[in-house]
Tab-separated table of C-alpha atoms and ligand atoms in Angstrom:
chain	number	residue	atom	x	y	z
G	1	MET	CA	-30.742	104.642	52.166
G	2	THR	CA	-31.654	101.090	53.035
G	3	ALA	CA	-29.583	99.471	55.783
G	4	ARG	CA	-29.062	101.154	59.151
G	5	LEU	CA	-25.611	102.050	60.389
G	6	ASP	CA	-23.940	101.272	63.731
G	7	GLU	CA	-24.061	104.195	66.119
G	8	LYS	CA	-20.422	105.259	65.577
G	9	LEU	CA	-20.742	105.012	61.810
G	10	GLU	CA	-24.046	106.904	61.822
G	11	LEU	CA	-22.286	109.847	63.512
G	12	ILE	CA	-19.590	109.784	60.829
G	13	TYR	CA	-22.270	109.682	58.140
G	14	GLN	CA	-24.181	112.605	59.679
G	15	ASP	CA	-20.966	114.589	59.640
G	16	VAL	CA	-20.444	113.768	55.933
G	17	LEU	CA	-24.011	114.945	55.194
G	18	HIS	CA	-23.420	118.140	57.123
G	19	ARG	CA	-20.064	118.930	55.505
G	20	ASN	CA	-21.154	118.117	51.952
G	21	PRO	CA	-24.696	119.452	51.525
G	22	GLY	CA	-26.631	118.593	48.378
G	23	GLU	CA	-24.165	115.995	47.110
G	24	ASN	CA	-26.583	113.052	46.966
G	25	GLU	CA	-24.454	110.672	44.922
G	26	PHE	CA	-21.502	111.216	47.263
G	27	HIS	CA	-23.730	110.542	50.286
G	28	GLN	CA	-24.965	107.343	48.627
G	29	ALA	CA	-21.446	106.080	47.908
G	30	VAL	CA	-20.264	106.823	51.449
G	31	HIS	CA	-23.317	105.170	53.015
G	32	GLU	CA	-22.799	102.023	50.965
G	33	VAL	CA	-19.241	101.693	52.249
G	34	LEU	CA	-20.101	102.554	55.869
G	35	GLU	CA	-22.856	99.891	55.880
G	36	THR	CA	-20.173	97.230	55.573
G	37	LEU	CA	-17.532	98.604	57.967
G	38	GLY	CA	-19.171	97.787	61.337
G	39	PRO	CA	-17.378	94.424	61.784
G	40	VAL	CA	-14.074	95.944	60.594
G	41	LEU	CA	-14.075	98.460	63.452
G	42	VAL	CA	-14.773	95.649	65.912
G	43	LYS	CA	-11.798	93.690	64.604
G	44	TYR	CA	-9.510	96.725	64.188
G	45	PRO	CA	-10.453	99.282	66.891
G	46	GLU	CA	-7.267	101.203	66.071
G	47	PHE	CA	-8.850	102.380	62.803
G	48	ALA	CA	-11.603	104.121	64.799
G	49	GLU	CA	-9.096	105.534	67.250
G	50	LYS	CA	-7.016	107.023	64.427
G	51	LYS	CA	-10.180	108.371	62.748
G	52	ILE	CA	-9.271	106.624	59.521
G	53	ILE	CA	-12.853	106.617	58.181
G	54	GLN	CA	-13.353	110.335	58.837
G	55	ARG	CA	-10.049	111.022	57.092
G	56	ILE	CA	-10.914	108.840	54.089
G	57	CYS	CA	-14.249	110.658	53.682
G	58	GLU	CA	-12.534	114.052	53.350
G	59	PRO	CA	-10.701	114.517	50.014
G	60	GLU	CA	-7.051	115.482	50.363
G	61	ARG	CA	-7.553	118.248	47.783
G	62	GLN	CA	-10.411	119.557	45.617
G	63	ILE	CA	-9.809	121.743	42.598
G	64	ILE	CA	-12.607	123.631	40.819
G	65	PHE	CA	-11.861	125.823	37.823
G	66	ARG	CA	-13.298	127.721	34.890
G	67	VAL	CA	-12.928	126.403	31.359
G	68	PRO	CA	-13.677	129.079	28.749
G	69	TRP	CA	-13.672	128.048	25.086
G	70	GLN	CA	-14.946	129.185	21.705
G	71	ASP	CA	-17.250	127.155	19.468
G	72	ASP	CA	-16.938	126.954	15.672
G	73	LYS	CA	-19.046	130.093	15.247
G	74	GLY	CA	-16.825	132.059	17.589
G	75	GLU	CA	-19.294	132.106	20.456
G	76	ILE	CA	-17.727	131.868	23.920
G	77	HIS	CA	-18.806	129.174	26.373
G	78	ILE	CA	-17.917	128.792	30.023
G	79	ASN	CA	-17.806	125.385	31.650
G	80	ARG	CA	-16.793	124.291	35.108
G	81	ALA	CA	-14.238	121.561	35.686
G	82	PHE	CA	-13.185	119.586	38.739
G	83	ARG	CA	-10.371	117.405	39.948
G	84	VAL	CA	-10.870	115.765	43.324
G	85	GLU	CA	-7.632	114.288	44.631
G	86	PHE	CA	-9.172	112.001	47.182
G	87	ASN	CA	-6.570	109.719	48.671
G	88	SER	CA	-2.889	109.107	47.953
G	89	ALA	CA	-2.032	106.509	50.610
G	90	LEU	CA	-1.316	103.790	48.046
G	91	GLY	CA	0.047	105.818	45.143
G	92	PRO	CA	-0.518	108.917	43.020
G	93	TYR	CA	-4.176	109.901	42.644
G	94	LYS	CA	-5.613	107.889	39.780
G	95	GLY	CA	-8.971	108.060	38.063
G	96	GLY	CA	-10.744	109.249	34.965
G	97	MET	CA	-12.163	112.533	33.721
G	98	ARG	CA	-15.893	112.618	32.894
G	99	PHE	CA	-17.394	115.096	30.409
G	100	HIS	CA	-21.162	115.135	30.820
G	101	PRO	CA	-23.746	117.864	31.509
G	102	SER	CA	-24.781	116.116	34.754
G	103	VAL	CA	-21.306	116.598	36.271
G	104	TYR	CA	-21.098	118.641	39.478
G	105	LEU	CA	-18.960	118.289	42.576
G	106	GLY	CA	-21.193	115.561	44.100
G	107	ILE	CA	-20.744	113.278	41.071
G	108	ILE	CA	-16.973	113.723	40.995
G	109	LYS	CA	-16.751	113.102	44.741
G	110	PHE	CA	-18.792	109.908	44.572
G	111	LEU	CA	-16.611	108.671	41.721
G	112	GLY	CA	-13.396	109.681	43.486
G	113	PHE	CA	-14.493	108.039	46.720
G	114	GLU	CA	-15.312	104.743	44.976
G	115	GLN	CA	-12.044	104.952	43.084
G	116	ILE	CA	-10.032	104.794	46.344
G	117	PHE	CA	-11.338	101.321	47.174
G	118	LYS	CA	-11.442	100.086	43.583
G	119	ASN	CA	-7.839	101.063	42.997
G	120	ALA	CA	-6.780	99.449	46.284
G	121	LEU	CA	-8.461	96.215	45.160
G	122	THR	CA	-6.320	96.046	42.025
G	123	GLY	CA	-3.261	95.491	44.225
G	124	LEU	CA	-1.372	98.088	42.158
G	125	PRO	CA	0.232	101.273	43.534
G	126	ILE	CA	-2.498	103.807	42.758
G	127	GLY	CA	-4.414	106.213	44.985
G	128	GLY	CA	-7.901	107.491	44.209
G	129	GLY	CA	-9.053	110.600	42.376
G	130	LYS	CA	-11.521	111.724	39.746
G	131	GLY	CA	-12.298	114.734	37.636
G	132	GLY	CA	-14.544	116.028	34.944
G	133	SER	CA	-16.594	118.859	33.584
G	134	ASP	CA	-20.221	119.756	32.910
G	135	PHE	CA	-19.207	120.188	29.243
G	136	ASP	CA	-21.570	118.317	26.888
G	137	PRO	CA	-19.593	116.767	24.011
G	138	LYS	CA	-22.769	115.669	22.211
G	139	GLY	CA	-22.975	117.249	18.755
G	140	ARG	CA	-19.649	119.098	19.131
G	141	SER	CA	-17.176	119.119	16.238
G	142	ASP	CA	-13.699	117.674	16.505
G	143	ASP	CA	-12.234	121.198	16.626
G	144	GLU	CA	-14.571	122.218	19.435
G	145	ILE	CA	-13.596	119.141	21.455
G	146	MET	CA	-9.924	119.990	20.872
G	147	ARG	CA	-10.315	123.596	21.996
G	148	PHE	CA	-12.219	122.537	25.083
G	149	CYS	CA	-9.603	119.909	26.036
G	150	GLN	CA	-6.778	122.408	25.508
G	151	SER	CA	-8.464	125.046	27.640
G	152	LEU	CA	-9.139	122.521	30.394
G	153	MET	CA	-5.529	121.327	30.418
G	154	THR	CA	-4.245	124.906	30.506
G	155	GLU	CA	-5.363	124.917	34.143
G	156	LEU	CA	-5.232	121.206	35.006
G	157	TYR	CA	-1.568	120.730	34.023
G	158	ARG	CA	-0.260	122.419	37.181
G	159	HIS	CA	-2.102	119.955	39.418
G	160	ILE	CA	-1.147	116.645	37.791
G	161	GLY	CA	1.991	114.622	37.067
G	162	GLU	CA	3.345	111.105	36.848
G	163	TYR	CA	4.012	111.032	40.619
G	164	THR	CA	1.126	113.261	41.656
G	165	ASP	CA	-2.129	112.635	39.847
G	166	VAL	CA	-2.752	110.627	36.669
G	167	PRO	CA	-6.087	111.272	34.919
G	168	ALA	CA	-7.631	109.017	32.253
G	169	GLY	CA	-10.973	108.619	30.512
G	170	ASP	CA	-14.519	108.049	31.732
G	171	ILE	CA	-17.916	108.912	30.210
G	172	GLY	CA	-17.365	111.382	27.340
G	173	VAL	CA	-13.571	111.051	27.444
G	174	GLY	CA	-11.835	108.500	25.196
G	175	GLY	CA	-8.663	108.255	23.153
G	176	ARG	CA	-9.395	111.412	21.158
G	177	GLU	CA	-9.814	113.612	24.246
G	178	ILE	CA	-6.785	112.067	26.004
G	179	GLY	CA	-4.770	112.916	22.877
G	180	TYR	CA	-5.784	116.587	22.923
G	181	MET	CA	-5.133	116.826	26.654
G	182	PHE	CA	-1.736	115.117	26.405
G	183	GLY	CA	-0.697	117.399	23.535
G	184	GLN	CA	-1.519	120.486	25.564
G	185	TYR	CA	0.225	119.138	28.694
G	186	LYS	CA	3.353	118.404	26.665
G	187	ARG	CA	3.273	121.821	25.071
G	188	ILE	CA	2.881	123.757	28.313
G	189	THR	CA	5.360	121.763	30.399
G	190	ASN	CA	7.891	121.023	27.646
G	191	ARG	CA	8.046	117.462	28.974
G	192	TYR	CA	7.195	114.217	27.210
G	193	GLU	CA	5.848	112.737	30.417
G	194	SER	CA	4.045	109.626	29.187
G	195	GLY	CA	2.922	108.580	32.656
G	196	VAL	CA	0.864	111.719	33.280
G	197	LEU	CA	-2.257	110.405	31.529
G	198	THR	CA	-3.479	106.909	30.671
G	199	GLY	CA	-5.672	105.739	27.846
G	200	LYS	CA	-3.171	107.153	25.329
G	201	GLY	CA	-2.948	106.073	21.680
G	202	LEU	CA	-0.933	102.936	20.980
G	203	ASP	CA	1.641	104.847	18.903
G	204	TRP	CA	2.469	107.294	21.682
G	205	GLY	CA	2.654	105.427	24.963
G	206	GLY	CA	-0.754	103.809	25.309
G	207	SER	CA	-1.232	100.232	26.440
G	208	ARG	CA	-2.689	97.472	24.356
G	209	ALA	CA	-5.971	96.166	25.820
G	210	ARG	CA	-6.651	99.437	27.723
G	211	THR	CA	-9.632	100.273	25.490
G	212	GLU	CA	-11.078	96.817	26.018
G	213	ALA	CA	-10.086	96.477	29.673
G	214	THR	CA	-13.128	97.684	31.628
G	215	GLY	CA	-15.645	95.649	29.622
G	216	TYR	CA	-13.402	92.595	29.426
G	217	GLY	CA	-12.668	92.834	33.140
G	218	THR	CA	-16.357	92.987	34.035
G	219	VAL	CA	-16.970	89.782	32.127
G	220	PHE	CA	-13.892	88.083	33.632
G	221	PHE	CA	-15.281	88.978	37.058
G	222	THR	CA	-18.741	87.658	36.148
G	223	HIS	CA	-17.168	84.454	34.937
G	224	GLU	CA	-15.331	84.078	38.262
G	225	MET	CA	-18.571	84.549	40.225
G	226	LEU	CA	-20.181	81.844	38.106
G	227	LYS	CA	-17.186	79.503	38.402
G	228	ALA	CA	-17.267	79.830	42.207
G	229	ARG	CA	-20.710	78.207	41.960
G	230	GLY	CA	-19.755	75.555	39.429
G	231	ASP	CA	-21.265	77.442	36.484
G	232	SER	CA	-19.892	79.389	33.475
G	233	MET	CA	-20.782	82.041	30.854
G	234	GLU	CA	-21.419	79.364	28.230
G	235	GLY	CA	-24.918	79.577	26.756
G	236	LYS	CA	-26.075	82.403	29.046
G	237	LYS	CA	-28.439	85.085	27.822
G	238	VAL	CA	-27.002	88.509	28.653
G	239	VAL	CA	-28.354	92.060	28.664
G	240	VAL	CA	-25.852	94.950	28.712
G	241	SER	CA	-26.957	98.545	29.241
G	242	GLY	CA	-25.076	101.331	27.501
G	243	SER	CA	-23.207	101.250	24.211
G	244	GLY	CA	-20.009	103.085	25.068
G	245	ASN	CA	-16.573	101.689	25.478
G	246	VAL	CA	-17.386	99.586	28.555
G	247	ALA	CA	-20.564	98.072	27.078
G	248	ILE	CA	-19.030	97.263	23.679
G	249	TYR	CA	-16.109	95.304	25.121
G	250	ALA	CA	-18.283	93.585	27.717
G	251	ILE	CA	-20.406	92.366	24.796
G	252	ALA	CA	-17.272	91.255	22.915
G	253	LYS	CA	-15.869	89.210	25.809
G	254	ALA	CA	-19.266	87.727	26.753
G	255	HIS	CA	-19.585	86.452	23.171
G	256	GLU	CA	-16.028	85.082	23.262
G	257	LEU	CA	-16.885	83.112	26.396
G	258	GLY	CA	-19.929	81.537	24.760
G	259	ALA	CA	-22.736	83.775	26.022
G	260	LYS	CA	-25.288	85.567	23.862
G	261	VAL	CA	-25.841	89.302	24.410
G	262	ILE	CA	-29.277	90.211	23.107
G	263	ALA	CA	-29.670	93.871	24.077
G	264	CYS	CA	-27.838	97.128	24.728
G	265	SER	CA	-28.921	100.770	24.936
G	266	ASP	CA	-28.111	104.465	24.736
G	267	SER	CA	-29.788	107.427	26.397
G	268	SER	CA	-32.571	107.424	23.752
G	269	GLY	CA	-33.480	103.773	23.438
G	270	ILE	CA	-32.797	100.050	23.399
G	271	ILE	CA	-31.708	97.660	20.671
G	272	VAL	CA	-32.885	94.073	20.967
G	273	ASP	CA	-31.355	91.517	18.631
G	274	GLU	CA	-32.386	87.996	19.613
G	275	LYS	CA	-29.735	86.492	17.283
G	276	GLY	CA	-27.038	88.092	19.430
G	277	LEU	CA	-25.702	91.631	18.934
G	278	ASP	CA	-23.438	92.243	15.952
G	279	LEU	CA	-20.229	93.650	17.404
G	280	ALA	CA	-18.844	94.913	14.094
G	281	ALA	CA	-22.012	96.935	13.479
G	282	LEU	CA	-21.916	98.381	17.000
G	283	LYS	CA	-18.277	99.407	16.610
G	284	GLN	CA	-18.964	101.038	13.253
G	285	ILE	CA	-21.895	103.033	14.660
G	286	LYS	CA	-20.376	104.075	17.982
G	287	GLU	CA	-16.610	104.180	17.434
G	288	VAL	CA	-16.232	105.146	13.773
G	289	ASP	CA	-19.364	107.111	12.877
G	290	ARG	CA	-20.204	108.351	16.421
G	291	ARG	CA	-23.925	107.921	15.733
G	292	ARG	CA	-26.976	107.039	17.834
G	293	LEU	CA	-27.674	103.371	18.525
G	294	SER	CA	-30.950	103.430	16.557
G	295	ALA	CA	-28.748	103.192	13.421
G	296	TYR	CA	-28.277	99.492	14.273
G	297	THR	CA	-31.549	98.636	12.490
G	298	GLU	CA	-29.913	99.792	9.216
G	299	PHE	CA	-27.508	96.856	9.633
G	300	HIS	CA	-30.081	94.358	10.939
G	301	LYS	CA	-33.616	94.895	9.741
G	302	ASP	CA	-34.987	92.227	12.100
G	303	ALA	CA	-33.526	93.866	15.229
G	304	LYS	CA	-35.968	95.855	17.347
G	305	TYR	CA	-35.378	99.455	18.424
G	306	VAL	CA	-37.430	100.520	21.443
G	307	LYS	CA	-37.525	104.225	22.267
G	308	GLY	CA	-37.209	104.826	26.016
G	309	GLY	CA	-38.308	102.200	28.554
G	310	SER	CA	-36.167	100.074	30.855
G	311	ILE	CA	-33.709	97.602	29.385
G	312	TRP	CA	-34.035	95.540	32.588
G	313	SER	CA	-37.516	94.339	31.607
G	314	ILE	CA	-35.875	92.075	29.014
G	315	PRO	CA	-35.544	88.551	30.482
G	316	CYS	CA	-31.919	87.417	30.853
G	317	ASP	CA	-29.623	85.178	32.905
G	318	ILE	CA	-26.996	87.865	33.401
G	319	ALA	CA	-27.362	91.636	33.610
G	320	LEU	CA	-24.389	93.925	33.075
G	321	PRO	CA	-25.198	97.584	33.798
G	322	CYS	CA	-22.543	99.486	31.835
G	323	ALA	CA	-24.162	102.910	31.359
G	324	THR	CA	-24.173	105.249	34.374
G	325	GLN	CA	-25.005	105.791	38.051
G	326	ASN	CA	-28.435	104.841	39.399
G	327	GLU	CA	-29.651	103.388	36.090
G	328	LEU	CA	-31.065	100.267	37.787
G	329	ASN	CA	-33.655	100.876	40.530
G	330	ALA	CA	-35.715	98.695	42.885
G	331	ASN	CA	-38.392	97.987	40.249
G	332	ASP	CA	-35.772	96.978	37.705
G	333	ALA	CA	-34.091	94.717	40.270
G	334	LYS	CA	-37.423	93.089	41.109
G	335	THR	CA	-38.176	92.472	37.436
G	336	LEU	CA	-34.731	90.966	36.832
G	337	VAL	CA	-35.091	88.599	39.787
G	338	GLU	CA	-38.635	87.603	38.764
G	339	ASN	CA	-37.404	86.911	35.238
G	340	GLY	CA	-34.814	84.456	36.569
G	341	CYS	CA	-31.636	86.545	36.385
G	342	ILE	CA	-28.850	84.799	38.325
G	343	ALA	CA	-26.011	87.320	38.187
G	344	VAL	CA	-25.451	91.063	37.957
G	345	ALA	CA	-22.029	92.647	37.506
G	346	GLU	CA	-21.474	96.385	37.228
G	347	GLY	CA	-19.358	97.758	34.382
G	348	ALA	CA	-20.516	101.268	35.303
G	349	ASN	CA	-19.867	103.086	38.582
G	350	MET	CA	-22.719	102.743	41.118
G	351	PRO	CA	-25.375	101.864	38.503
G	352	THR	CA	-27.641	100.118	41.017
G	353	THR	CA	-29.576	102.132	43.615
G	354	PRO	CA	-29.272	101.048	47.284
G	355	GLU	CA	-32.828	99.659	47.134
G	356	GLY	CA	-31.930	97.671	44.006
G	357	ILE	CA	-28.851	96.206	45.707
G	358	ALA	CA	-30.968	95.154	48.702
G	359	ILE	CA	-33.311	93.258	46.372
G	360	PHE	CA	-30.440	91.366	44.711
G	361	GLN	CA	-29.008	90.510	48.116
G	362	GLN	CA	-32.347	89.310	49.526
G	363	ALA	CA	-32.870	87.151	46.434
G	364	LYS	CA	-29.339	85.798	46.957
G	365	ILE	CA	-28.365	86.216	43.330
G	366	MET	CA	-24.724	86.949	42.478
G	367	TYR	CA	-24.070	90.677	42.599
G	368	GLY	CA	-20.654	92.140	41.705
G	369	PRO	CA	-20.444	95.854	42.623
G	370	GLY	CA	-18.612	98.225	40.280
G	371	LYS	CA	-15.681	98.731	42.646
G	372	ALA	CA	-14.711	95.128	42.046
G	373	ALA	CA	-16.332	94.261	38.718
G	374	ASN	CA	-15.159	97.305	36.743
G	375	ALA	CA	-11.677	97.618	38.265
G	376	GLY	CA	-10.130	96.138	35.113
G	377	GLY	CA	-10.061	99.532	33.401
G	378	VAL	CA	-8.044	101.334	36.013
G	379	ALA	CA	-5.918	98.231	36.617
G	380	THR	CA	-4.870	98.295	32.969
G	381	SER	CA	-4.196	102.017	33.325
G	382	ALA	CA	-1.750	101.070	36.072
G	383	LEU	CA	-0.222	98.552	33.655
G	384	GLU	CA	0.094	101.388	31.133
G	385	MET	CA	1.977	103.384	33.803
G	386	GLN	CA	4.281	100.399	34.333
G	387	GLN	CA	5.027	100.203	30.634
G	388	ASN	CA	5.659	103.966	30.480
G	389	ALA	CA	7.998	103.845	33.484
G	390	SER	CA	10.100	101.147	31.847
G	391	ARG	CA	9.711	102.594	28.324
G	392	ASP	CA	8.305	99.264	27.269
G	393	SER	CA	5.280	98.116	25.298
G	394	TRP	CA	3.663	94.758	25.944
G	395	SER	CA	1.756	92.495	23.551
G	396	PHE	CA	-2.038	92.355	23.596
G	397	ASP	CA	-2.073	88.769	24.842
G	398	TYR	CA	0.361	89.423	27.667
G	399	THR	CA	-1.531	92.535	28.805
G	400	GLN	CA	-4.869	90.767	28.603
G	401	LYS	CA	-3.494	87.883	30.651
G	402	ARG	CA	-2.286	90.320	33.325
G	403	LEU	CA	-5.767	91.878	33.349
G	404	GLU	CA	-7.447	88.487	33.664
G	405	ASP	CA	-5.168	87.488	36.541
G	406	ILE	CA	-5.923	90.761	38.334
G	407	MET	CA	-9.682	90.183	37.984
G	408	ILE	CA	-9.310	86.612	39.265
G	409	ASP	CA	-7.367	87.944	42.273
G	410	ILE	CA	-9.941	90.655	42.966
G	411	HIS	CA	-12.722	88.094	42.894
G	412	LYS	CA	-10.783	85.770	45.170
G	413	SER	CA	-9.929	88.389	47.770
G	414	CYS	CA	-13.500	89.760	47.801
G	415	TYR	CA	-14.900	86.265	48.208
G	416	GLU	CA	-12.467	85.330	50.969
G	417	THR	CA	-13.093	88.569	52.859
G	418	SER	CA	-16.860	88.043	52.626
G	419	ALA	CA	-16.434	84.590	54.170
G	420	GLU	CA	-14.029	85.874	56.839
G	421	PHE	CA	-16.581	88.456	57.949
G	422	GLY	CA	-19.443	85.932	58.047
G	423	SER	CA	-21.238	86.901	54.840
G	424	GLU	CA	-19.948	84.456	52.230
G	425	GLY	CA	-20.631	85.530	48.650
G	426	ASN	CA	-21.486	89.132	49.635
G	427	TYR	CA	-19.213	90.948	47.188
G	428	VAL	CA	-20.323	94.383	48.398
G	429	LEU	CA	-18.883	93.636	51.804
G	430	GLY	CA	-15.928	91.820	50.259
G	431	ALA	CA	-14.942	94.705	47.990
G	432	ASN	CA	-15.481	97.512	50.499
G	433	VAL	CA	-13.716	95.777	53.357
G	434	THR	CA	-10.745	94.477	51.344
G	435	GLY	CA	-10.172	97.887	49.764
G	436	PHE	CA	-10.713	99.756	53.012
G	437	ILE	CA	-8.289	97.647	55.060
G	438	LYS	CA	-5.492	98.142	52.502
G	439	VAL	CA	-5.914	101.910	52.472
G	440	ALA	CA	-6.424	102.121	56.247
G	441	ARG	CA	-3.227	100.188	56.972
G	442	ALA	CA	-1.203	102.422	54.661
G	443	MET	CA	-2.677	105.562	56.215
G	444	GLN	CA	-1.928	104.280	59.687
G	445	SER	CA	1.702	103.608	58.772
G	446	MET	CA	2.121	107.154	57.469
G	447	GLY	CA	0.859	108.840	60.639
G	448	VAL	CA	-1.516	111.772	60.927
G	449	ILE	CA	-1.070	113.491	57.562
Y	501	LIG	N1	-12.829	105.868	34.609
Y	501	LIG	C1	-12.400	104.531	34.863
Y	501	LIG	C2	-12.914	104.061	36.207
Y	501	LIG	O1	-13.994	104.408	36.583
Y	501	LIG	C3	-10.923	104.334	34.636
Y	501	LIG	C4	-10.015	105.249	35.370
Y	501	LIG	C5	-8.535	105.127	34.966
Y	501	LIG	O2	-8.202	104.364	34.086
Y	501	LIG	O3	-7.754	105.836	35.601
Y	501	LIG	O4	-12.309	103.289	36.901
């Protein structure tokens, strides 16, 4: 880890290390938040007295369960699934489910921990949680995905509910998986409880603009950072990592706002298209055909496909990491800064390593951490919950406008908090402190629970 902690915070951190051995990503996420809380404890000594930080670092509930399922050949597989219900001070636990072979408790805890502060920043009544499984959806048939989702929900259903815990998507979980999980929940409980999951299909309780929301929100946030410095997205050269849901809609909104996105990636390689990426081709490849990104060269012969390598070596004005945790390290950060990058905003969760963040901060370039920059996804999930609660369905434009306003507010409160605590423009501090204070106040009001 880079920065040192105050003495009191270091003791809390040591305790987290001791209680959660081997969970590196969780340690990293906690350290990043603790680094910014020193001045908060000076201003609000009651938070230390009430041990709010220690309480926030311990999940309220952690569920680990077996998911057995049969593949198309009849062979039995056993996966492990998790749901970490981290904090419910502001509302029911809320956060996605991730299906990826790298998933273990440490990943789900880091995501759940970040989700607490992110969700608080949205200003909507949602607590923080996260779940997932080490199931690898790659290469699995539709039927296999369905059987896996059904088996997972056969256990998960008893732990979730509209007023308890509301899962959604994340890496490896999109509309298709939410559909299979919702169907099984409905079947087991005999309840059409729309508000139990978000990211649903538009015909059965989903919200317009939810699919687009994380990527759009990241670009709205980037635009706000630029506007605060008298600049805009217009004419900027952008590089986006990833090619999933977040990346695709970040590319779409960046283009709409007059920028040119020249590269994106998947786990095998990078596509560079100097003319600007073709969104329709990307959607066809990733959303309809579910193919690898290398197929892009079939649509554009002059585009370049590079196997492996770092996407961050491509010169750009704006970098949007939208793939996964720790995908952008110190070397990548150095290269971006040297190449003249002026802004980085995270569509993914914790994509920049602590050393990478330090480099952006030393270079004084704009850096929007995921907690703030990618909060548009979960914010729109909360809007989906609102629509479900009132049995209503809003137009795309209205929902998008609500999303944009939320992102503008998040930027504003992060910026103001950074200035209040003597570090103007430091969005890491702004996001952590704003989110923390909201949760801490609510926890304090509710007593020792
Ligand atoms: N997985 C998304 C996130 O990281 C969205 C969660 C949700 O919509 O509940 O915020």
